Short mmCIF file of C-alpha atoms in Angstrom, two decimals:
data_model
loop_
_atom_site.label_atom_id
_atom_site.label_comp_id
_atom_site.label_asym_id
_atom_site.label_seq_id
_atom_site.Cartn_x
_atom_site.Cartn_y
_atom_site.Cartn_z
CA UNK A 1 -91.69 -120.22 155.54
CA UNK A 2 -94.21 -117.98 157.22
CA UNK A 3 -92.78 -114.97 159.13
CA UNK A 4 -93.54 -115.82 162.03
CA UNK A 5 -92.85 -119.25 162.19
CA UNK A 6 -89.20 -118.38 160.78
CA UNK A 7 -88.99 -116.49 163.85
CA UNK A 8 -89.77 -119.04 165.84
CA UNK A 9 -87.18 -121.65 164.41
CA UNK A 10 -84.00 -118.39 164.98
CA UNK A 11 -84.93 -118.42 168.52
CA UNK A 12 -84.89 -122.48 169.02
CA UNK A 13 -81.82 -122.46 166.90
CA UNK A 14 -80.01 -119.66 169.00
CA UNK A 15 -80.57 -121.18 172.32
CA UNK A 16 -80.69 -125.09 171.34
CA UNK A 17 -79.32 -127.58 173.50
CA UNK A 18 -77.48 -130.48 171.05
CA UNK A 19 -78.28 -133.90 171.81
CA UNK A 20 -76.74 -135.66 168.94
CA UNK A 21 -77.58 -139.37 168.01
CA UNK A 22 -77.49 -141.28 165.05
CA UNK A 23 -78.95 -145.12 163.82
CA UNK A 24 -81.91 -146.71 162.52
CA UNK A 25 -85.55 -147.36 163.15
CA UNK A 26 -88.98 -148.02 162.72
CA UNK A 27 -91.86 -145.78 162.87
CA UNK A 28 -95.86 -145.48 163.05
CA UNK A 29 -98.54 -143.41 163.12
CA UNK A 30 -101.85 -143.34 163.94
CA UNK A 31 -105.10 -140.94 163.32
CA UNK A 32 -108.63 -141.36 165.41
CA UNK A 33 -111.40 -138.77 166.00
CA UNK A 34 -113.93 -138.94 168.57
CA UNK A 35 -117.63 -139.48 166.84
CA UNK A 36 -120.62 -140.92 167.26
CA UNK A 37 -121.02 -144.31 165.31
CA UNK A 38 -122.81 -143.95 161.68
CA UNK A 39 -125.46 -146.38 160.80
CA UNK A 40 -125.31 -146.73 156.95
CA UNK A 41 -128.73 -147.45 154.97
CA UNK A 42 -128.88 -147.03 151.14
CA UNK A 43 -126.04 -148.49 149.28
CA UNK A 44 -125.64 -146.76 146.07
CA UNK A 45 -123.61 -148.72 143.47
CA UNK A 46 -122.22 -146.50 140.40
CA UNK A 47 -121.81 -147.97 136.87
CA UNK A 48 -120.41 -145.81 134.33
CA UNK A 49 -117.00 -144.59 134.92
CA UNK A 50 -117.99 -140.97 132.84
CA UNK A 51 -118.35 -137.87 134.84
CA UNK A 52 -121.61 -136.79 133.65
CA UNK A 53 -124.85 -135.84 135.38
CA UNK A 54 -128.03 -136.63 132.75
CA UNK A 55 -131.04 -138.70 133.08
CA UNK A 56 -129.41 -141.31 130.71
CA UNK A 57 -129.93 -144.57 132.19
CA UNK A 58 -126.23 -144.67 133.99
CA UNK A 59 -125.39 -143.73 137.38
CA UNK A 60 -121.73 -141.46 137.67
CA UNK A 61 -119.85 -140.94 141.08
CA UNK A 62 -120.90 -137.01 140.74
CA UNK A 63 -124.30 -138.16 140.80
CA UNK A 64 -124.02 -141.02 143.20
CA UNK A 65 -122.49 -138.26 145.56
CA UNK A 66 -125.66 -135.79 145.19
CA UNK A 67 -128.15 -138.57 145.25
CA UNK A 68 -126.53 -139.31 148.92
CA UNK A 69 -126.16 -135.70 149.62
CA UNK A 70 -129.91 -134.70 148.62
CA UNK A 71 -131.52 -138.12 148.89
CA UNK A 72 -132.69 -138.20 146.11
CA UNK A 73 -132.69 -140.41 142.64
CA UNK A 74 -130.64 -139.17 140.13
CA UNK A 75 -133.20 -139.38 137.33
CA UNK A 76 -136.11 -141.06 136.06
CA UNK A 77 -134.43 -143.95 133.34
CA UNK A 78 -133.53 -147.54 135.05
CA UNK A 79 -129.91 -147.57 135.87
CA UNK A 80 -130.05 -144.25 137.52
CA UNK A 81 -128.62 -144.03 140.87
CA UNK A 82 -131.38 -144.35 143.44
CA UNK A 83 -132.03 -141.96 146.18
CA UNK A 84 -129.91 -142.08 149.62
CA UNK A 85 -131.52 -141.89 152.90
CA UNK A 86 -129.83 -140.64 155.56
CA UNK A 87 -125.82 -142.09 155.97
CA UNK A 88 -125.22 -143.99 152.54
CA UNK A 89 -122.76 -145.88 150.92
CA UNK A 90 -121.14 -145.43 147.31
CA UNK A 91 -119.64 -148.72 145.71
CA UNK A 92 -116.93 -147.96 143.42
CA UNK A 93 -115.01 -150.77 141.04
CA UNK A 94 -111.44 -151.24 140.08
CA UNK A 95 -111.81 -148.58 137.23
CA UNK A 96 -110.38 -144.98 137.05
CA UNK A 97 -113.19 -142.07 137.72
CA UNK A 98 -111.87 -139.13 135.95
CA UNK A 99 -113.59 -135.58 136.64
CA UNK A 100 -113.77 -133.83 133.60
CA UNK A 101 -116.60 -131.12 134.68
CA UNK A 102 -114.18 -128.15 134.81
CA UNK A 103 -115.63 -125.12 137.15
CA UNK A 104 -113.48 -124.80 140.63
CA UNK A 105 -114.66 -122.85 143.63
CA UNK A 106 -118.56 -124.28 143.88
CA UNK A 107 -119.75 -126.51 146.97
CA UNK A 108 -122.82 -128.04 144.77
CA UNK A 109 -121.41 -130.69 143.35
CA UNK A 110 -121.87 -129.15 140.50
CA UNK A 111 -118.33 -129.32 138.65
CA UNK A 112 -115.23 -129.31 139.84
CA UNK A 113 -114.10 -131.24 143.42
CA UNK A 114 -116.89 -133.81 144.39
CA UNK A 115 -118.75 -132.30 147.23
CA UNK A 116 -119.77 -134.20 150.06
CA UNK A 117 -122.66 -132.70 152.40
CA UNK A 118 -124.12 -135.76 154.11
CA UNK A 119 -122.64 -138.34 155.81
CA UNK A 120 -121.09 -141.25 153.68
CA UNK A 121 -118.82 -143.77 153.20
CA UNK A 122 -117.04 -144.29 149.50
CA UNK A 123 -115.70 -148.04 149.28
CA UNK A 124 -113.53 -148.93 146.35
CA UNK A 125 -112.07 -152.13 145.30
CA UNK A 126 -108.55 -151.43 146.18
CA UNK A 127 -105.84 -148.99 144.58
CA UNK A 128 -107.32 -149.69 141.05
CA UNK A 129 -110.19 -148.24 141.78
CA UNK A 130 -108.95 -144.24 141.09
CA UNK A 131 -110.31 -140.93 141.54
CA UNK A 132 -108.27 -138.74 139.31
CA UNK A 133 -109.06 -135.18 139.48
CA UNK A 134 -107.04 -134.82 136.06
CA UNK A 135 -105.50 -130.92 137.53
CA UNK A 136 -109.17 -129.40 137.10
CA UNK A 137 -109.98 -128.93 141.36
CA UNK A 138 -108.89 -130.86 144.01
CA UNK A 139 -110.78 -134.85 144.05
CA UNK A 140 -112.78 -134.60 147.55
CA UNK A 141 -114.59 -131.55 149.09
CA UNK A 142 -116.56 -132.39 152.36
CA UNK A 143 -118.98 -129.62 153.06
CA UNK A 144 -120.17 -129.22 156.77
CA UNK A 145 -119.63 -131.42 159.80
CA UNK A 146 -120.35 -134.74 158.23
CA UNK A 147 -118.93 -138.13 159.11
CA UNK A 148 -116.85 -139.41 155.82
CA UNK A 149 -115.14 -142.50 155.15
CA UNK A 150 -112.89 -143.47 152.16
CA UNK A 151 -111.87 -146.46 151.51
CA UNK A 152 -109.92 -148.80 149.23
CA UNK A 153 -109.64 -146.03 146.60
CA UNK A 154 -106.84 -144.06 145.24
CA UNK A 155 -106.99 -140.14 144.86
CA UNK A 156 -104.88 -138.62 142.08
CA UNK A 157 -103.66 -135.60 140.46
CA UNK A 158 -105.85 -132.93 142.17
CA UNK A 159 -104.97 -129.28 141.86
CA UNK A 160 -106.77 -126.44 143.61
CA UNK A 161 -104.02 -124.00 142.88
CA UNK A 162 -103.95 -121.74 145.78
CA UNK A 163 -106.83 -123.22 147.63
CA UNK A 164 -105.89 -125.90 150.56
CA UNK A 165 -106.41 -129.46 150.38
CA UNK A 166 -104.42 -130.76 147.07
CA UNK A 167 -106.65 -134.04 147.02
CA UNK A 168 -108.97 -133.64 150.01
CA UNK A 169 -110.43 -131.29 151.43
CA UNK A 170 -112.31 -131.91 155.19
CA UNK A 171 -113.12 -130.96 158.63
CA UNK A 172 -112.36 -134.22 159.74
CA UNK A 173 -111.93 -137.69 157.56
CA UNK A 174 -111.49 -141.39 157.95
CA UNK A 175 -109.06 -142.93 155.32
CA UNK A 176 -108.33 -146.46 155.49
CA UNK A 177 -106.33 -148.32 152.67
CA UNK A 178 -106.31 -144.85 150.19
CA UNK A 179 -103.60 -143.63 148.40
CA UNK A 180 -103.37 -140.17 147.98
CA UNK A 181 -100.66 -139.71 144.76
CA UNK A 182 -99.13 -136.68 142.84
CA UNK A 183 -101.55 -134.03 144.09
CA UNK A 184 -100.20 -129.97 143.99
CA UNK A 185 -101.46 -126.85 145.47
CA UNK A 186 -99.68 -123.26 146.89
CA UNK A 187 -102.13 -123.90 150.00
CA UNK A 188 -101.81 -126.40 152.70
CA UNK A 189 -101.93 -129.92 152.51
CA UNK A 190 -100.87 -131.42 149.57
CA UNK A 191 -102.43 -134.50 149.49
CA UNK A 192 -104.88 -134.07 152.36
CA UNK A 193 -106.09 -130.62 154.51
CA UNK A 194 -108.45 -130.93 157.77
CA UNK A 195 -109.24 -128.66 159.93
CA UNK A 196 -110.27 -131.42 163.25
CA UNK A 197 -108.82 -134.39 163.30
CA UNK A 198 -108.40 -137.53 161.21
CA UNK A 199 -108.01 -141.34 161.40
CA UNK A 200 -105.66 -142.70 158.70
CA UNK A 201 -104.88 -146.86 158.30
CA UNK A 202 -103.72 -148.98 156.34
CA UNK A 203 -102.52 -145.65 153.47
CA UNK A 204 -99.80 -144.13 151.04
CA UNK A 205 -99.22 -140.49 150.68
CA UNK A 206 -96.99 -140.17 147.66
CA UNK A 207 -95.24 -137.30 145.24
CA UNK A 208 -97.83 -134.53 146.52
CA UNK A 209 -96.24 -131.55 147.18
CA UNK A 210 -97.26 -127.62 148.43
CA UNK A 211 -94.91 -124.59 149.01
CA UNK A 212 -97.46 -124.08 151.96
CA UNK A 213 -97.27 -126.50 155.48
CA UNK A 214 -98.05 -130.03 155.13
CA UNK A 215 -96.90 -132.19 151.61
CA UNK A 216 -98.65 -135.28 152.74
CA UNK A 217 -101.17 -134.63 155.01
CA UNK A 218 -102.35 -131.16 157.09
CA UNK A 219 -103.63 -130.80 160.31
CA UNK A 220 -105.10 -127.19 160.84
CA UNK A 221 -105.82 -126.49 164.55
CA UNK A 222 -107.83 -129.15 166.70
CA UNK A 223 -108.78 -132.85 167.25
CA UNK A 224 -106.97 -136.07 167.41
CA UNK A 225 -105.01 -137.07 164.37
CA UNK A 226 -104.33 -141.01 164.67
CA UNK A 227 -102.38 -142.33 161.80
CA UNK A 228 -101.04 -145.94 161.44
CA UNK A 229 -99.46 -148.37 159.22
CA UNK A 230 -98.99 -145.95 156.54
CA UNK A 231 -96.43 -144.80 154.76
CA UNK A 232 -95.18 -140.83 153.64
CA UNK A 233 -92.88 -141.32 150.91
CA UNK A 234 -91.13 -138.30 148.55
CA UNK A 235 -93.45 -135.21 149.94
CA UNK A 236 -93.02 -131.73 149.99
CA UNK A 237 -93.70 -128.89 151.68
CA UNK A 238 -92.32 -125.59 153.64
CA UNK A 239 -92.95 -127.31 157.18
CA UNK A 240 -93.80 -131.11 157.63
CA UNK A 241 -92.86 -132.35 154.38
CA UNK A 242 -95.24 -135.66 155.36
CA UNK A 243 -97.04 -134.77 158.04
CA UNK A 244 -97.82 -131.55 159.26
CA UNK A 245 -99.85 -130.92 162.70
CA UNK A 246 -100.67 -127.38 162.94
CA UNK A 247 -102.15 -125.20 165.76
CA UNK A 248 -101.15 -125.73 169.64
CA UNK A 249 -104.55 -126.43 170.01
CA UNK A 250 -104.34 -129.67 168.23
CA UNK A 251 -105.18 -132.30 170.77
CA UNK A 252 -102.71 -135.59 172.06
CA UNK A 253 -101.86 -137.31 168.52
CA UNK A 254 -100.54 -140.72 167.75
CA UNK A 255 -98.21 -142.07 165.14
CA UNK A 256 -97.61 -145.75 165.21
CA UNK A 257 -96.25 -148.34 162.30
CA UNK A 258 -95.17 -145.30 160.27
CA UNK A 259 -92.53 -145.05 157.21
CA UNK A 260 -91.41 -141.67 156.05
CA UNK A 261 -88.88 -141.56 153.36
CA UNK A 262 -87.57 -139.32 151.42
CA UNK A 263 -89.79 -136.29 152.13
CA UNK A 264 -88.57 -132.56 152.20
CA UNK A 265 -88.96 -129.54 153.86
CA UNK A 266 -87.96 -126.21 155.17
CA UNK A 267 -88.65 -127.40 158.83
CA UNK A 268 -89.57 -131.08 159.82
CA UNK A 269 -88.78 -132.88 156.69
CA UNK A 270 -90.45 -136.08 158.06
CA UNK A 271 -93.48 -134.34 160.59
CA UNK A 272 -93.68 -131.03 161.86
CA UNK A 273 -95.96 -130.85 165.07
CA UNK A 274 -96.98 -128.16 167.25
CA UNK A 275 -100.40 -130.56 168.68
CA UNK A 276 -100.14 -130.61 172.20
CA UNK A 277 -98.70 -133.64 172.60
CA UNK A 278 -97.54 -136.18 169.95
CA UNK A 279 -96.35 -140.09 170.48
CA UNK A 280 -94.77 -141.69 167.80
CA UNK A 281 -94.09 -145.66 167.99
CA UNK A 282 -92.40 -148.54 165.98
CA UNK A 283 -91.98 -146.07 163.55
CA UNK A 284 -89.42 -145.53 160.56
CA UNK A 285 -87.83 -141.82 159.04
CA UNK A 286 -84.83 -142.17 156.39
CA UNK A 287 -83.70 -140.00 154.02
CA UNK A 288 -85.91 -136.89 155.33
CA UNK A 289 -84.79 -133.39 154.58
CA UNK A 290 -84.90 -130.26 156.55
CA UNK A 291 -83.41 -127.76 153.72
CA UNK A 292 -83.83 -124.31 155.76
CA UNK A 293 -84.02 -125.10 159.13
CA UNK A 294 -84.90 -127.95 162.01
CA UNK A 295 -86.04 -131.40 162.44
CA UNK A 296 -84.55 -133.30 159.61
CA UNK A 297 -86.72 -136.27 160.56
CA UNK A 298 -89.30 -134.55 162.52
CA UNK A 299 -89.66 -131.71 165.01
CA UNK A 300 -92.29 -131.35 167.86
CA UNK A 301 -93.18 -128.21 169.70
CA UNK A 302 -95.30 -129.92 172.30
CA UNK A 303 -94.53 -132.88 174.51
CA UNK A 304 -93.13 -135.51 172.75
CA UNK A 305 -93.32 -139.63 173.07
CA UNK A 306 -90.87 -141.37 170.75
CA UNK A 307 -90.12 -144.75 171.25
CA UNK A 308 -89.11 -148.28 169.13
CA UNK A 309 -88.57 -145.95 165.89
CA UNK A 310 -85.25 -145.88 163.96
CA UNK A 311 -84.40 -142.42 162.04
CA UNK A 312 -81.30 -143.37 159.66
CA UNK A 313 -79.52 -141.01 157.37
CA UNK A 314 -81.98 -137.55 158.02
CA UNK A 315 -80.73 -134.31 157.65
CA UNK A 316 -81.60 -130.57 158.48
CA UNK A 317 -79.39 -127.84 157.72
CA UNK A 318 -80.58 -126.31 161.41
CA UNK A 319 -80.56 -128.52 164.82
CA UNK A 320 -81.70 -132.27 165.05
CA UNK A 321 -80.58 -133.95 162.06
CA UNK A 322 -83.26 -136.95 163.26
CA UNK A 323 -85.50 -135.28 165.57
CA UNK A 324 -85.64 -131.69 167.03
CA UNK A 325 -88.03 -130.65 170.21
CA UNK A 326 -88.32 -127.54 170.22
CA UNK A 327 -89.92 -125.22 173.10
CA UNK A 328 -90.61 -121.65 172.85
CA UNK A 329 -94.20 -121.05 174.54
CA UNK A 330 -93.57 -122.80 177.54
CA UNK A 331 -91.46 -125.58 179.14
CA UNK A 332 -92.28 -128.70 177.51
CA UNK A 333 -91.30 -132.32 177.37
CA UNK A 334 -90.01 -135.17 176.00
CA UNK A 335 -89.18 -138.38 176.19
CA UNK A 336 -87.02 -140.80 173.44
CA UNK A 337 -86.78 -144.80 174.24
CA UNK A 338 -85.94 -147.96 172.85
CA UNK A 339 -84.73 -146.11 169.47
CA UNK A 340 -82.25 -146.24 167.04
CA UNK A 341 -80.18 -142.95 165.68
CA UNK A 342 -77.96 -143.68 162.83
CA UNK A 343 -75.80 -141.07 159.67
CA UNK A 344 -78.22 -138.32 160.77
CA UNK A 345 -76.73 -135.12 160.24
CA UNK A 346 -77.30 -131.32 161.36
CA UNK A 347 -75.64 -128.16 162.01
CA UNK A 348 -76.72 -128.45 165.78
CA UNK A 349 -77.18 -132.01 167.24
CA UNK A 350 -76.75 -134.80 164.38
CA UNK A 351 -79.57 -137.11 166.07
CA UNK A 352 -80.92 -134.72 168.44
CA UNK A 353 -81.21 -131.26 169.11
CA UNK A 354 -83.59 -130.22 172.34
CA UNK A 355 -83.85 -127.07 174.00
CA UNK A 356 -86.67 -128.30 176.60
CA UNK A 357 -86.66 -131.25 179.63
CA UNK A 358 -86.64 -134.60 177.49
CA UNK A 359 -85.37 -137.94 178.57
CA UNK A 360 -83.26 -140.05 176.57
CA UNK A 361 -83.29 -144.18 177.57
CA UNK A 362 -82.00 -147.54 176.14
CA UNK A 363 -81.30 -145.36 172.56
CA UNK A 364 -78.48 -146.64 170.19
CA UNK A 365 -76.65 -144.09 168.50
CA UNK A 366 -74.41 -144.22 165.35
CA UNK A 367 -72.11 -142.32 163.61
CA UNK A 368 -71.68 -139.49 163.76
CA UNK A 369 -72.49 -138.27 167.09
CA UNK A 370 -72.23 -135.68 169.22
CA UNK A 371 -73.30 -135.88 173.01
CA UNK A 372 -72.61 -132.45 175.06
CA UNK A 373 -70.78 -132.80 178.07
#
């Protein structure tokens, strides 16, 4: 854990105030960024599943992606891809797109990572349709402040070694229905690293793992994250094993229909949030892991908004075996309703652990528990 922030977790642990609840629940999240809407014109369709760039009659996703980014064609030969123009889209089918065009650390689109520069949308035919970086860079790279879509894809086996972004790297990103699988890096964000916010639907975060902040997905320091009906399962990472939202200037995020299971972490085995405030609904944490500190299922520096979510069986060997809110900056709040706490454990407070003002109303609490007097 980062000096500093193991600082920060001895201070909530020495003055923490133990709330302790246990049961079950169900939990979501939910991801949106504020943009203007993208028209899309050219619709490039790829054919050959080879990562190649040549003026031999086939059109590659590497070239696809450049002929968006530069619009224009990717050779002369019929079959090439033809030229974007302005916001394109990429068709992908249900085949595997392996990079094999070793060379990390370029923005080009050259070799390595697939650079996007312009703004597009990448639609695949479901989870068979898979971008595996096969351990050579990370898959995705968007350059610049571009509007980016993927969907219906799945992104595999990336591995920038100490860059960030295991799978995807972005300012900001819309993911809907992509599964982001087995991808490894010592920087931050596993499977997914942006820097301003992110809309996520309809996805799977799975296996990725980072001894840096954020297994699953990492948000660095602005914008609204809005993730929903998506699920965080066996992630790892030194704070917010699944999630991670980073940076107090991270603006009001939303988690709704969420499952996290069985994802580990120093602090905040399920999320670790310091956004500014963070609402979590009809959501679902079992079997999370806090191994060093807090926040078993999740903990929240900011205000909090938990409701109709069940944490069962989440542990933390510091305070909140389920959830932990946490303030050190300034008073902040919380609020926990309609929930179910259940065989959480925790040094300090086996459901919950607060140091701040929260509100606790209409929550069930099983075994075992521990409610100060």
């Amino acid at each position: 854990m980062h000096p500093f922030r193991r600082r920060l977790h001895r201070r909530v642990q020495a003055g923490i105030l133990a709330l302790l609840f246990c049961g079950a629940l169900a939990v979501g999240l939910t991801t949106a960024i504020d943009a203007a809407p993208v028209f899309f014109t050219s619709t490039i369709i790829v054919n050959t599943t080879v990562d190649v760039v040549a003026d031999d009659g086939q059109c590659s996703l590497r070239e696809a992606i450049t002929a968006a980014n530069t619009d224009t064609v990717s050779g002369a030969s019929g079959g090439e891809c033809i030229a974007g123009s302005g916001a394109d889209i990429i068709t992908l089918a249900a085949e595997t797109y392996t990079l094999a065009t070793a060379g990390a650390g370029e923005d080009g689109n050259v070799s390595g990572d697939l650079d996007i520069s312009a703004d597009l949308a990448i639609n695949g035919a479901g989870a068979a349709t898979v971008i595996d970086a096969a351990g050579i860079d990370r898959a995705f790279h968007v350059v610049g402040n571009v509007a980016v879509t993927l969907s219906g894809l799945t992104v595999q086996n990336g591995n920038p070694a100490g860059a960030d972004g295991g799978g995807i790297l972005a300012p900001s990103i819309t993911l809907a229905n992509v599964q982001v699988l087995s991808n490894t890096t010592t920087g931050r964000g596993a499977g997914v690293y942006v820097l301003n916010g992110a809309s996520v639907t309809g996805s799977l975060f799975q296996g990725n793992a980072t001894t840096n902040y954020g297994g699953g997905f990492y948000n660095f320091s602005g914008g609204v994250v809005n993730i929903a009906n998506t699920q965080f399962i066996s992630n790892t990472a030194s704070d917010g094993g699944g999630v991670m939202l980073d940076g107090l200037a991270t603006e009001p995020s939303t988690i709704d229909n969420v499952q996290f299971i069985r994802n580990t972490a120093v602090a905040g085995g399920g999320i670790g949030s310091y956004a500014m405030v963070i609402t979590v609904t009809n959501s679902y944490f079992q079997h999370n892991r806090a191994t060093g500190s807090s926040g078993g299922g999740m903990y929240a520096f900011g205000d909090l908004a938990l409701s109709n979510s069940r944490f069962i069986s989440n542990t933390a060997n510091g305070g909140g075996g389920g959830v932990s809110h946490v303030n050190i900056f300034e008073a902040r709040r919380g609020a926990i309703t309609n929930s179910l706490f259940a065989d959480n454990r925790a040094s300090v407070g086996n459901a919950i652990a607060s140091n701040g003002v929260i509100s606790i109303t209409h929550v069930t609490v099983g075994a075992p528990a521990q409610v100060p007097g």
